[in-house]
PDB file of C-alpha atoms and ligand atoms in Angstrom:
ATOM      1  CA  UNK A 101     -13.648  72.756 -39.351  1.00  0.00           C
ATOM      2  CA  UNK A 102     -14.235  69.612 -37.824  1.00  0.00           C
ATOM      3  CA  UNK A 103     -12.631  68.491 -34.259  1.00  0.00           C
ATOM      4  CA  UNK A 104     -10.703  65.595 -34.874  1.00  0.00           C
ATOM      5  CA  UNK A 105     -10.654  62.518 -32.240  1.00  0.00           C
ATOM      6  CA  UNK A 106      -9.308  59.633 -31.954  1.00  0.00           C
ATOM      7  CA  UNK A 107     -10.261  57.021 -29.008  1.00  0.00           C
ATOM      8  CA  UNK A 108      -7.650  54.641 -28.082  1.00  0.00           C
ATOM      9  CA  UNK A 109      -6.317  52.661 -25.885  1.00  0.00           C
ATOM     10  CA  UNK A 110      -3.397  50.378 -26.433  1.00  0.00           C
ATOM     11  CA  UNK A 111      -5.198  47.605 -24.585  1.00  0.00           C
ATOM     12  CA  UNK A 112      -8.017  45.771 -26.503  1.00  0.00           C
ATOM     13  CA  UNK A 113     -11.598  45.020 -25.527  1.00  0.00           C
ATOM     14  CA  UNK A 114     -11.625  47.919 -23.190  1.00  0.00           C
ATOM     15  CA  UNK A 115     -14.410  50.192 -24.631  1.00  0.00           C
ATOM     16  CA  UNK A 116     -13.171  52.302 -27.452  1.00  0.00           C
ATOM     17  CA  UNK A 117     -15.895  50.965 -30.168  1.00  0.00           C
ATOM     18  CA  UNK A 118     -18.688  51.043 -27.410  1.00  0.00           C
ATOM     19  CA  UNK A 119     -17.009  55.213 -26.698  1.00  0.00           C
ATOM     20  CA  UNK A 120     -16.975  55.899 -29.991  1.00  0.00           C
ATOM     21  CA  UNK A 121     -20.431  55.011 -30.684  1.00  0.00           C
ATOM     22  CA  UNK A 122     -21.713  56.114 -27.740  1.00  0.00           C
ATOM     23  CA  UNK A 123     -20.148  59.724 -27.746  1.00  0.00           C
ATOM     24  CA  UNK A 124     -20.958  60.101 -31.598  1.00  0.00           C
ATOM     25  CA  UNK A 125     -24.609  59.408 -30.927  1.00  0.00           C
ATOM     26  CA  UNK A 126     -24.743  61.942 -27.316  1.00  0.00           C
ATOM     27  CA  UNK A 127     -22.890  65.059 -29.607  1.00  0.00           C
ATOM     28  CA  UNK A 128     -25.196  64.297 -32.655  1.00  0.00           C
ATOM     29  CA  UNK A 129     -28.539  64.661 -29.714  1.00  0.00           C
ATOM     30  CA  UNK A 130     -26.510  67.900 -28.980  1.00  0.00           C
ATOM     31  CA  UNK A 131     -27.368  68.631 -32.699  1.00  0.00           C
ATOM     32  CA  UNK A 132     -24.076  68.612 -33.935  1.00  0.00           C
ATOM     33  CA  UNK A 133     -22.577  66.507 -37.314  1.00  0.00           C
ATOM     34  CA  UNK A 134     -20.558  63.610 -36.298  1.00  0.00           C
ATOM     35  CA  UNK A 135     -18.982  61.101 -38.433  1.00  0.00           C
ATOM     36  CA  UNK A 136     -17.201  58.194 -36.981  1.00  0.00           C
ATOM     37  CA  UNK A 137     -14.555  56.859 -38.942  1.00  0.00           C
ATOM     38  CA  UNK A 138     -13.847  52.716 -38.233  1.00  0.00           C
ATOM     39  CA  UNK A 139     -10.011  52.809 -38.292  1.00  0.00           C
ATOM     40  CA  UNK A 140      -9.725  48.837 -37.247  1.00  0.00           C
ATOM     41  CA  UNK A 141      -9.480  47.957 -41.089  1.00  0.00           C
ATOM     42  CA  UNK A 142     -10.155  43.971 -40.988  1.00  0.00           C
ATOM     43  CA  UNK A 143     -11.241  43.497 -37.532  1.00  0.00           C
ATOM     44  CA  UNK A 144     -13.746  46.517 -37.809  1.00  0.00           C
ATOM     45  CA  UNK A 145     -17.113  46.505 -35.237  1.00  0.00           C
ATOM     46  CA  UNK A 146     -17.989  49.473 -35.283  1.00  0.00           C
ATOM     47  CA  UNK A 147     -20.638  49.115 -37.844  1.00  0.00           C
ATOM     48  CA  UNK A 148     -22.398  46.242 -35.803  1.00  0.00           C
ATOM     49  CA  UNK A 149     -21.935  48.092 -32.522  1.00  0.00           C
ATOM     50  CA  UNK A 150     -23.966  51.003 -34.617  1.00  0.00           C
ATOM     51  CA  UNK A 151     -26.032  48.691 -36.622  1.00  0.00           C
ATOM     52  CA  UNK A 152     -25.725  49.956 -39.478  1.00  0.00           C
ATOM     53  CA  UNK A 153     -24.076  46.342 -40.890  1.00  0.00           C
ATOM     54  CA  UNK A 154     -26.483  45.116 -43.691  1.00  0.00           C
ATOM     55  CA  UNK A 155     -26.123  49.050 -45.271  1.00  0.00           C
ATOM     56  CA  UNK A 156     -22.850  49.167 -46.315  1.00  0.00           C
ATOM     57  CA  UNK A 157     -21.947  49.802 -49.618  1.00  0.00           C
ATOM     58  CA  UNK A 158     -18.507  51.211 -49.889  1.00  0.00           C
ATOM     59  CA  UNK A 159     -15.854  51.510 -47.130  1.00  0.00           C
ATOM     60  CA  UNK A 160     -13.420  53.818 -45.948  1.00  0.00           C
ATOM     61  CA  UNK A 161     -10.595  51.813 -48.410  1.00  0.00           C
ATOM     62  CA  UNK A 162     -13.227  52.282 -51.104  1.00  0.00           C
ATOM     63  CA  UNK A 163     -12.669  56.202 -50.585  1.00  0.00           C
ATOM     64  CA  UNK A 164      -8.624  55.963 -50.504  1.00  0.00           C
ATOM     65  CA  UNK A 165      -8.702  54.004 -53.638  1.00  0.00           C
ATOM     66  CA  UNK A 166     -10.900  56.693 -56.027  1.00  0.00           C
ATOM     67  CA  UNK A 167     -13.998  53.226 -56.249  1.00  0.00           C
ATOM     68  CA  UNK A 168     -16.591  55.870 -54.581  1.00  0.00           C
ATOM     69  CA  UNK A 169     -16.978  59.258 -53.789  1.00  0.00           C
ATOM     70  CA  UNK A 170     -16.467  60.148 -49.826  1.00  0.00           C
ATOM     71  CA  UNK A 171     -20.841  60.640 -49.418  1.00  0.00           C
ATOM     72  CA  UNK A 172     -20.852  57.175 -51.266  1.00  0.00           C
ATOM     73  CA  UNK A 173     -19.297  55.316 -48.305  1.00  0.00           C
ATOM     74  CA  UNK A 174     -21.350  57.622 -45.467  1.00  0.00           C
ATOM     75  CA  UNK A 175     -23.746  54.991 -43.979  1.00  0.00           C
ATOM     76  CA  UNK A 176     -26.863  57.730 -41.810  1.00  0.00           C
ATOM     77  CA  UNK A 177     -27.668  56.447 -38.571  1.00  0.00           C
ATOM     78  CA  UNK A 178     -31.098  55.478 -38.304  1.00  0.00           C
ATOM     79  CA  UNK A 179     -32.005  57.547 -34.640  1.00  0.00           C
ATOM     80  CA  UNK A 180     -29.580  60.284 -34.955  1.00  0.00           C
ATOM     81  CA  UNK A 181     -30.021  61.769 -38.548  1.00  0.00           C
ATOM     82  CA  UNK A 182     -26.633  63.686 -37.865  1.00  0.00           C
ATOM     83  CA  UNK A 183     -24.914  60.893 -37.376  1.00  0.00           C
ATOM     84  CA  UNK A 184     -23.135  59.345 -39.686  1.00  0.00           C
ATOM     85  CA  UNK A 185     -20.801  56.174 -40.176  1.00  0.00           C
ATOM     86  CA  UNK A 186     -18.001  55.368 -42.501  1.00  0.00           C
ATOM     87  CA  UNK A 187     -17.274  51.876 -42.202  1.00  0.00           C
ATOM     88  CA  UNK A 188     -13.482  49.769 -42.810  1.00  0.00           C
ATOM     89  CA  UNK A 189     -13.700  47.027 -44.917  1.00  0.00           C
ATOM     90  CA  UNK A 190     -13.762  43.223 -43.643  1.00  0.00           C
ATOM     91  CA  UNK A 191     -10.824  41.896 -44.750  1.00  0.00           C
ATOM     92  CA  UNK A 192      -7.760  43.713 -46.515  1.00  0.00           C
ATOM     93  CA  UNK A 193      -4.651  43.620 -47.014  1.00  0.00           C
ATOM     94  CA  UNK A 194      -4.029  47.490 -44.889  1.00  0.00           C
ATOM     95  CA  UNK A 195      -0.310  47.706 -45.131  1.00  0.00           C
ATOM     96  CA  UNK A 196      -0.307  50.223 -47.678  1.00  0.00           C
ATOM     97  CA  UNK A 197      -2.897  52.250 -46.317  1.00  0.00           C
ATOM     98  CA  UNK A 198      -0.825  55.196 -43.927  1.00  0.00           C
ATOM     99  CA  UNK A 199      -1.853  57.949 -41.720  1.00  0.00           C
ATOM    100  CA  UNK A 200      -1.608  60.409 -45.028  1.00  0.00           C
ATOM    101  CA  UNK A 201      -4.566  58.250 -46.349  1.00  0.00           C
ATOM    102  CA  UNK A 202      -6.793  58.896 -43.036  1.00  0.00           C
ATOM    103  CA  UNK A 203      -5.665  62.368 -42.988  1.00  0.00           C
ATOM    104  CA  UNK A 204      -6.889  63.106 -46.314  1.00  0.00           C
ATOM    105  CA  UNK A 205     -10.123  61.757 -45.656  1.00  0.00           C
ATOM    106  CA  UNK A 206     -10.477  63.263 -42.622  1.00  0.00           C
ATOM    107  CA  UNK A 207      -9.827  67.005 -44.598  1.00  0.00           C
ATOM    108  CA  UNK A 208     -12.762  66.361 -46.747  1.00  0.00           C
ATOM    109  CA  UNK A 209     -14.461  65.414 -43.961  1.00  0.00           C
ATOM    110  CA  UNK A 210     -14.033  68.421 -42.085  1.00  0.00           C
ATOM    111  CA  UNK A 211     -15.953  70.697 -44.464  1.00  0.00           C
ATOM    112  CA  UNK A 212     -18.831  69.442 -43.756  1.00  0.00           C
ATOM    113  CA  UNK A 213     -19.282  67.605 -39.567  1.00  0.00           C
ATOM    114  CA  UNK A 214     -18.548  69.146 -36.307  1.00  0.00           C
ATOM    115  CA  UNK A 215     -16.868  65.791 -34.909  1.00  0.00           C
ATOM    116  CA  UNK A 216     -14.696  63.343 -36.408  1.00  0.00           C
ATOM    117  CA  UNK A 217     -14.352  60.130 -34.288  1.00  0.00           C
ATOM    118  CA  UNK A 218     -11.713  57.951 -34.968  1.00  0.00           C
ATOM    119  CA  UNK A 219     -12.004  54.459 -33.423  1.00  0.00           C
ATOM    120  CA  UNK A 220      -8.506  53.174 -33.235  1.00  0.00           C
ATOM    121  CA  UNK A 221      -7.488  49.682 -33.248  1.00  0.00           C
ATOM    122  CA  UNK A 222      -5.809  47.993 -30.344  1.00  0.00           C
ATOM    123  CA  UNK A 223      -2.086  47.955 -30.031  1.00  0.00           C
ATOM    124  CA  UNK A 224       0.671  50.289 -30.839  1.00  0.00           C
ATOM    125  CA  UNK A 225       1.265  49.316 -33.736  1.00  0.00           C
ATOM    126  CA  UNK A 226       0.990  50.665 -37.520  1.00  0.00           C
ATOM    127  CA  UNK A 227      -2.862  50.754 -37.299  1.00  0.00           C
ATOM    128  CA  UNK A 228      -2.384  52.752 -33.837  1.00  0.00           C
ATOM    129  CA  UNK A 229      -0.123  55.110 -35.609  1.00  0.00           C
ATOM    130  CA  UNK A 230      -2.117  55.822 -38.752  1.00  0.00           C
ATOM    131  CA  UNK A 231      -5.076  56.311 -36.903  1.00  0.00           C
ATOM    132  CA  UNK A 232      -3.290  59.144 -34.221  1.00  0.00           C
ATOM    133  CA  UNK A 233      -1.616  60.858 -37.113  1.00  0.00           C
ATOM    134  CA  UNK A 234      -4.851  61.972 -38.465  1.00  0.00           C
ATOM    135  CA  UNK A 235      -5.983  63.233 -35.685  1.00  0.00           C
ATOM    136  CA  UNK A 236      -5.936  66.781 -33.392  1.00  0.00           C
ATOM    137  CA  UNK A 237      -7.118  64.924 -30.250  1.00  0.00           C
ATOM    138  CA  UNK A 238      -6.930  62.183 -28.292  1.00  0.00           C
ATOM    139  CA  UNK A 239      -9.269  60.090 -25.975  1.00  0.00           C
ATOM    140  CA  UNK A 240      -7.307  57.184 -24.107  1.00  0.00           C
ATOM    141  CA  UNK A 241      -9.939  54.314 -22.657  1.00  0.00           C
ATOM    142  CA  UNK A 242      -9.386  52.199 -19.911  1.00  0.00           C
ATOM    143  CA  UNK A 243     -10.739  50.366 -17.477  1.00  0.00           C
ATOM    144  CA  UNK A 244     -10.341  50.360 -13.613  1.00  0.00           C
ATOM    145  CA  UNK A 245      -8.460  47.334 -14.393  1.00  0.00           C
ATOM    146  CA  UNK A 246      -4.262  47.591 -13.567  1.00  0.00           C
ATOM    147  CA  UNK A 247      -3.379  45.731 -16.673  1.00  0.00           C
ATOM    148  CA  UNK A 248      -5.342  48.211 -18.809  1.00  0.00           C
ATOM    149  CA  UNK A 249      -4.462  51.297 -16.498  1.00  0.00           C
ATOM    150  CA  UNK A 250      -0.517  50.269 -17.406  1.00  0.00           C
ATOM    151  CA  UNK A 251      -1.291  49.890 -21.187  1.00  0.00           C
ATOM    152  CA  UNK A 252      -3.506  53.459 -20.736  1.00  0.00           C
ATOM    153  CA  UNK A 253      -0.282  54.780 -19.330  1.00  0.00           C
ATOM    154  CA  UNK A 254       2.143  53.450 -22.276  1.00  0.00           C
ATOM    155  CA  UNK A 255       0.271  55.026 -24.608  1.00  0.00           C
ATOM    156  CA  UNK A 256      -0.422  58.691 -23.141  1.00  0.00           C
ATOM    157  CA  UNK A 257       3.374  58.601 -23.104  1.00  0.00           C
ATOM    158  CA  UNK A 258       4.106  57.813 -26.734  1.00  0.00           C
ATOM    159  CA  UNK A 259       0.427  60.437 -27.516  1.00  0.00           C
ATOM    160  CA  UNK A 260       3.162  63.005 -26.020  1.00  0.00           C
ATOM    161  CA  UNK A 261       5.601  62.666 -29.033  1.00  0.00           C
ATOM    162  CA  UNK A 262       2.629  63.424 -31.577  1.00  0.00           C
ATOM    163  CA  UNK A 263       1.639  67.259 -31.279  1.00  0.00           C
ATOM    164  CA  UNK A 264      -2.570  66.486 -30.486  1.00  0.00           C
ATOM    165  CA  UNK A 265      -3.899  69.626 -28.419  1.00  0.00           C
ATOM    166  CA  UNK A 266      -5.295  67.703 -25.985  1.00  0.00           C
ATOM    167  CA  UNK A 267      -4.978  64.201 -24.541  1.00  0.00           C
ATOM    168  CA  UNK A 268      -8.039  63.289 -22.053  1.00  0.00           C
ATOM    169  CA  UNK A 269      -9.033  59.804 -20.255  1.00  0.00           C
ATOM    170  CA  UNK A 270     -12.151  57.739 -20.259  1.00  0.00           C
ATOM    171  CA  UNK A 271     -12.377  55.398 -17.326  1.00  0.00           C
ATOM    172  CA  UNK A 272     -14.804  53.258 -18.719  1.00  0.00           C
ATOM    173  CA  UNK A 273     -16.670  49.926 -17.031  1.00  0.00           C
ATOM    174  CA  UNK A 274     -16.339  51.522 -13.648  1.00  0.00           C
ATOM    175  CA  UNK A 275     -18.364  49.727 -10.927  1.00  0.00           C
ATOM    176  CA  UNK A 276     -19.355  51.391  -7.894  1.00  0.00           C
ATOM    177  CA  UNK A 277     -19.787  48.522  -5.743  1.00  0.00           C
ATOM    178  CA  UNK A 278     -16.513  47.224  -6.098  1.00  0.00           C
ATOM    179  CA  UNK A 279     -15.110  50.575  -5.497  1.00  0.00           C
ATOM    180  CA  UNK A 280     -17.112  51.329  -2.150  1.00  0.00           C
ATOM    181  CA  UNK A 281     -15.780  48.072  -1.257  1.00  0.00           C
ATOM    182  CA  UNK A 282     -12.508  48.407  -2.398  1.00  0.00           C
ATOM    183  CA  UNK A 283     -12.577  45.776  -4.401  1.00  0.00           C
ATOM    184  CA  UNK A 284     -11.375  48.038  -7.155  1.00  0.00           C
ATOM    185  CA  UNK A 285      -9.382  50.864  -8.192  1.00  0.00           C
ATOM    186  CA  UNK A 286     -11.163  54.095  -7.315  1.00  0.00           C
ATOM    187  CA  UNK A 287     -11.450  57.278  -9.675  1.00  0.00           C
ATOM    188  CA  UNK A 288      -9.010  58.785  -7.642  1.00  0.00           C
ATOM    189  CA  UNK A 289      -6.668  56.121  -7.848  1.00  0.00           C
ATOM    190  CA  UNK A 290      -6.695  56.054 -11.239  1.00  0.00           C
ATOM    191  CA  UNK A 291      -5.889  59.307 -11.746  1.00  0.00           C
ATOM    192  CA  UNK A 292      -2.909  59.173  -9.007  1.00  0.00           C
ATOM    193  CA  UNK A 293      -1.567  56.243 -11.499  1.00  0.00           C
ATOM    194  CA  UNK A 294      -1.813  58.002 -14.738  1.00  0.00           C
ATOM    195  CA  UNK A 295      -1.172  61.849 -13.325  1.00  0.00           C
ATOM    196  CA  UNK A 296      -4.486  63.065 -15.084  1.00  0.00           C
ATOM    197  CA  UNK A 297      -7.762  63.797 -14.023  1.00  0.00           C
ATOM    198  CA  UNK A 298     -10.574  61.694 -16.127  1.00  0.00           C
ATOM    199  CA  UNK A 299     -12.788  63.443 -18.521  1.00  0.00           C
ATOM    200  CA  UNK A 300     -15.373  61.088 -17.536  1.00  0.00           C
ATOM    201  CA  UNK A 301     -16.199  57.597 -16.088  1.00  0.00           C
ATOM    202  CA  UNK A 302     -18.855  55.351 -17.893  1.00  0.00           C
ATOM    203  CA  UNK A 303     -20.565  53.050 -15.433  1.00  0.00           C
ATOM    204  CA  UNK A 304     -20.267  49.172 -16.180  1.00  0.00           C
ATOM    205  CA  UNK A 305     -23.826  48.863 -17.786  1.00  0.00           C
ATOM    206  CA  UNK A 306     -25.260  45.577 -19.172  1.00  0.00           C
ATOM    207  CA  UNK A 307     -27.491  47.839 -21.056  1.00  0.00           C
ATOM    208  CA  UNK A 308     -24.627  49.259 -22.737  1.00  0.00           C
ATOM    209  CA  UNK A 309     -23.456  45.908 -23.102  1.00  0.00           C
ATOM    210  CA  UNK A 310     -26.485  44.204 -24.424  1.00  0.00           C
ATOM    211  CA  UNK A 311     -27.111  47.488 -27.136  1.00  0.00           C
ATOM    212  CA  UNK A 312     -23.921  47.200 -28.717  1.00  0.00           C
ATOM    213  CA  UNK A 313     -24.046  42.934 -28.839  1.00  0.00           C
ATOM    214  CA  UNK A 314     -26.690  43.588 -31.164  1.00  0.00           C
ATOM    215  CA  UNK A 315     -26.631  46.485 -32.483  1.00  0.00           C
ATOM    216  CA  UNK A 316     -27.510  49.738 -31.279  1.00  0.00           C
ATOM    217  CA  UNK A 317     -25.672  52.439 -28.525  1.00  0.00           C
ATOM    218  CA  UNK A 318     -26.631  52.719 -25.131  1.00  0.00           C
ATOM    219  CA  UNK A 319     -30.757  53.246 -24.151  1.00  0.00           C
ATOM    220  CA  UNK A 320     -31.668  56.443 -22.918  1.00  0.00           C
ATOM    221  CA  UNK A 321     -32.958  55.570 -19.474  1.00  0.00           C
ATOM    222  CA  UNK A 322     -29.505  53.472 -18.604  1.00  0.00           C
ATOM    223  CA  UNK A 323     -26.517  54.639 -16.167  1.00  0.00           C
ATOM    224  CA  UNK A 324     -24.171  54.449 -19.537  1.00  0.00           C
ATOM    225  CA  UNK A 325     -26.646  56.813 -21.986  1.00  0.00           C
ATOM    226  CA  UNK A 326     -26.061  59.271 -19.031  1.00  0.00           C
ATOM    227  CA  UNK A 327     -22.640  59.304 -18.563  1.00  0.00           C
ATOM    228  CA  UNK A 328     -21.911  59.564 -22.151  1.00  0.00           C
ATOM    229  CA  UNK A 329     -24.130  62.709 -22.561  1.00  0.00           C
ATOM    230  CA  UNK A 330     -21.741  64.210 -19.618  1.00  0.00           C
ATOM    231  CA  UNK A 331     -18.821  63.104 -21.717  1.00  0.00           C
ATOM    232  CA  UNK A 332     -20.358  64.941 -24.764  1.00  0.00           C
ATOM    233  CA  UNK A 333     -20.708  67.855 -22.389  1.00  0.00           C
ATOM    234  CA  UNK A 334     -17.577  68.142 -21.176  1.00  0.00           C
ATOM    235  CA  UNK A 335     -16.140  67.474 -24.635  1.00  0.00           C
ATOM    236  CA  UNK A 336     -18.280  70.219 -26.488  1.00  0.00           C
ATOM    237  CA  UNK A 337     -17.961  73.092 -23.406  1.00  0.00           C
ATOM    238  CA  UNK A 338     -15.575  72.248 -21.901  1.00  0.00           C
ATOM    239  CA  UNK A 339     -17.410  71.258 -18.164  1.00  0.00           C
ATOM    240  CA  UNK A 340     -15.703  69.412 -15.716  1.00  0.00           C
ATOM    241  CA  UNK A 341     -18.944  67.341 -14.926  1.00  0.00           C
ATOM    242  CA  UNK A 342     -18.524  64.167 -13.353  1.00  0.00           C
ATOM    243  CA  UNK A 343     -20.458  60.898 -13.512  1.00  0.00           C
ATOM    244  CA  UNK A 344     -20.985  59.948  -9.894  1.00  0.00           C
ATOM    245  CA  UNK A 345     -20.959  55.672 -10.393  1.00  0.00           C
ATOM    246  CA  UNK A 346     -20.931  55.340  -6.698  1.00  0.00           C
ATOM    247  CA  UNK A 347     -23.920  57.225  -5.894  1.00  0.00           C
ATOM    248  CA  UNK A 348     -26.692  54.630  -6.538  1.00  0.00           C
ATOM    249  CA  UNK A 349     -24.639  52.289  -4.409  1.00  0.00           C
ATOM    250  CA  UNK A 350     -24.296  54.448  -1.029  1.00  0.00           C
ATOM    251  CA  UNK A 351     -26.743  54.897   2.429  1.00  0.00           C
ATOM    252  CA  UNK A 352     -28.593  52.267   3.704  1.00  0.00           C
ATOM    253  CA  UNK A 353     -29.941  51.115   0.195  1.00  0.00           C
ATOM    254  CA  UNK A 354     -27.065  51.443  -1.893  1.00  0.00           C
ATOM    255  CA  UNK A 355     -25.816  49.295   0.790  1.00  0.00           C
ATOM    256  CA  UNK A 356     -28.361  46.599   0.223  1.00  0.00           C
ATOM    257  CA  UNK A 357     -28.051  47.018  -4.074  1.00  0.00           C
ATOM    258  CA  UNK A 358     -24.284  46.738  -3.383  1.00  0.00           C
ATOM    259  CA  UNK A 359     -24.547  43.085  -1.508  1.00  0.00           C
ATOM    260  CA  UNK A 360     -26.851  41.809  -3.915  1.00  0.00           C
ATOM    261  CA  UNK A 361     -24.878  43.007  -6.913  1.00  0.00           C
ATOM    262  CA  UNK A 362     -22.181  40.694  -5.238  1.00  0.00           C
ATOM    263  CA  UNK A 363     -23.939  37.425  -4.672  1.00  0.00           C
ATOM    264  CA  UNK A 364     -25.709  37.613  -8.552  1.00  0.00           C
TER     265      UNK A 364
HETATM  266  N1  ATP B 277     -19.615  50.508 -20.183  1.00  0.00           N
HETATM  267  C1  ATP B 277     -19.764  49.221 -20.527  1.00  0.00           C
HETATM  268  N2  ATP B 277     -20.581  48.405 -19.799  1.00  0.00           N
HETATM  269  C2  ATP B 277     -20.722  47.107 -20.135  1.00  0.00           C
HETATM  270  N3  ATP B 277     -20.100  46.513 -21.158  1.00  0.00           N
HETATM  271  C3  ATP B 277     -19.276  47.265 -21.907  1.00  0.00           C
HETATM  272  C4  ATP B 277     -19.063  48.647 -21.641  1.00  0.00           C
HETATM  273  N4  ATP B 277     -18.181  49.127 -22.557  1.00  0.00           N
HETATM  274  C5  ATP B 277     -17.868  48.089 -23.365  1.00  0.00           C
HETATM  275  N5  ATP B 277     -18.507  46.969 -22.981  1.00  0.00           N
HETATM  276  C6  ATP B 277     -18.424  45.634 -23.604  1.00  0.00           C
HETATM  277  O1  ATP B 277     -17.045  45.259 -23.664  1.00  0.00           O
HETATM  278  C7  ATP B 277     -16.780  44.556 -24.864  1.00  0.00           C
HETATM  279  C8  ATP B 277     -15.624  45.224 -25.603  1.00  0.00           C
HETATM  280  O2  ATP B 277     -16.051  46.516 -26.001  1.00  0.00           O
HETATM  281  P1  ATP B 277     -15.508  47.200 -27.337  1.00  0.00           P
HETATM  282  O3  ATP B 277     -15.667  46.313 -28.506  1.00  0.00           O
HETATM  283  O4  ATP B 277     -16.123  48.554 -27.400  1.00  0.00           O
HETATM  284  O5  ATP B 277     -13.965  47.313 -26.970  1.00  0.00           O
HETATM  285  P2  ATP B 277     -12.758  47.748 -27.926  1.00  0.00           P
HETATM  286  O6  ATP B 277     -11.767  48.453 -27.065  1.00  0.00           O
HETATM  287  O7  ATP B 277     -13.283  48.502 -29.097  1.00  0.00           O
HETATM  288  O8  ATP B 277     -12.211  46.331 -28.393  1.00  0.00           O
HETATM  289  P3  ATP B 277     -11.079  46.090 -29.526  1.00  0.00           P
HETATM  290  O9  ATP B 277      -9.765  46.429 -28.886  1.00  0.00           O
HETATM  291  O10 ATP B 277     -11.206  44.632 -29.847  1.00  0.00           O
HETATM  292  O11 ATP B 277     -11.406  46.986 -30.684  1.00  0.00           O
HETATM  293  C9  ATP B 277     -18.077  44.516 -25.669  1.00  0.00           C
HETATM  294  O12 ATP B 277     -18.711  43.294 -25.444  1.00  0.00           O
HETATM  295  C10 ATP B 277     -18.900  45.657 -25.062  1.00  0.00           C
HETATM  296  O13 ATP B 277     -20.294  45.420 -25.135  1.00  0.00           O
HETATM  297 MG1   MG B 278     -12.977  48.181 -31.188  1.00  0.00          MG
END
């Protein structure tokens, strides 16, 4: 039986493709079966963000409707053979499309991965809905950044009227210059605000950045790649590691790295 996710985040733009991709590809180098489901019918990115764009067949609304079979509409990532995407479709009318649809998917699903990642759309609306009623979990995304910390907050509040077994945070696009100058919300801050501890923090990485504008998740030797494979550990085990985004920045050199960072 497969663990069912869903990444959200009630603000947009604040990570939850780049998470979803990211995570899927760290659990599948932990040799586990991951699917990632692209719940942002119309305004889908997850399959650029993976890269897997010019290989779609079929789509997720392909599989509700009875056009394909569910393997049909399975797109293999090209580094991670255990990784696999099923993408939404580009434009569609997804009104009638409900969280029973995604659920049943998901069930079929679950015979045969480890991980099912739902990236959810932005909003709190019907797409935000149908995405957290198929799931068993959630992963709220946001960004040191108040607006998205109050938007974070919204939503773990209306996550408590769905019964998920666990709700966890991603503080993602943390900068540890701005936080040893406090120039920005601290870890600790954030968790004061929103009365949970993070499950990780994902350094702000224009590797990270640069992958997914063109297709592809995070490279191995980046800050990002190795925050995410901390996030897959925590996730999988159960560890309470903790990506240190500070660390590069502190003593006399971090120091130095830390002005620079400012005037660029
Ligand atoms: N850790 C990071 N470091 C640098 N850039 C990042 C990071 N995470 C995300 N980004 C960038 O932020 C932008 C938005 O990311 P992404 O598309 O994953 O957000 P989203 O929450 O899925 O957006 P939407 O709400 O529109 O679905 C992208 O350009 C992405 O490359
Ligand atoms: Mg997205």
């Amino acid at each position: 039986m497969a663990r069912r996710i869903v990444i959200t985040s009630g603000k947009g733009g604040v990570g939850k493709t780049t998470v979803t991709a990211n995570l899927g590809a760290a659990l599948a180098a932990m040799d586990l079966k991951v699917v990632l489901l692209d719940l942002d019918l119309g305004l889908n990115n997850l399959d650029v963000v993976t890269g897997i764009d010019n290989r779609i067949v079929y789509d997720i609304i392909d599989v509700i409707e009875g056009r394909c079979r569910l393997k049909q509409a399975l797109v293999q990532d090209t580094r991670y053979p255990r990784l696999h995407i099923m993408p939404s479709a580009h434009s569609y009318d997804r009104s009638h499309i409900n969280g029973q649809n995604v659920r049943a998917v998901c069930d079929r699903l679950s015979e045969s991965f480890d991980y099912i990642l739902l990236d959810c759309p932005a909003g709190i609306d019907v797409g935000f809905h149908r995405s957290v009623a198929a799931a068993g979990e959630a992963l709220v995304v946001t960004t040191p950044h108040l607006s998205a910390i109050r938007d974070a907050d919204k939503v773990l509040s209306i996550l408590r009227g769905y019964a998920l077994q666990s709700v966890e945070v991603i503080v993602n696009r943390a900068r540890g210059d701005l936080m040893l100058n406090y120039e920005s919300l601290d870890v600790e801050d954030i968790a004061n605000l929103l009365k949970i501890f993070p499950l990780a923090v994902i350094p702000d990485d224009d590797g990270a950045a640069a992958m997914s504008a063109f297709g592809g998740t995070a490279d191995r030797d980046s800050e990002a790649y190795a925050a995410f494979r901390i996030l897959a550990q925590n996730l999988h085990h159960g560890t309470k590691l903790f990506y240190d985004c500070t660390e590069r920045y502190r003593g006399f050199l971090g120091r130095l790295k830390r002005n620079l960072r400012k005037r660029v």
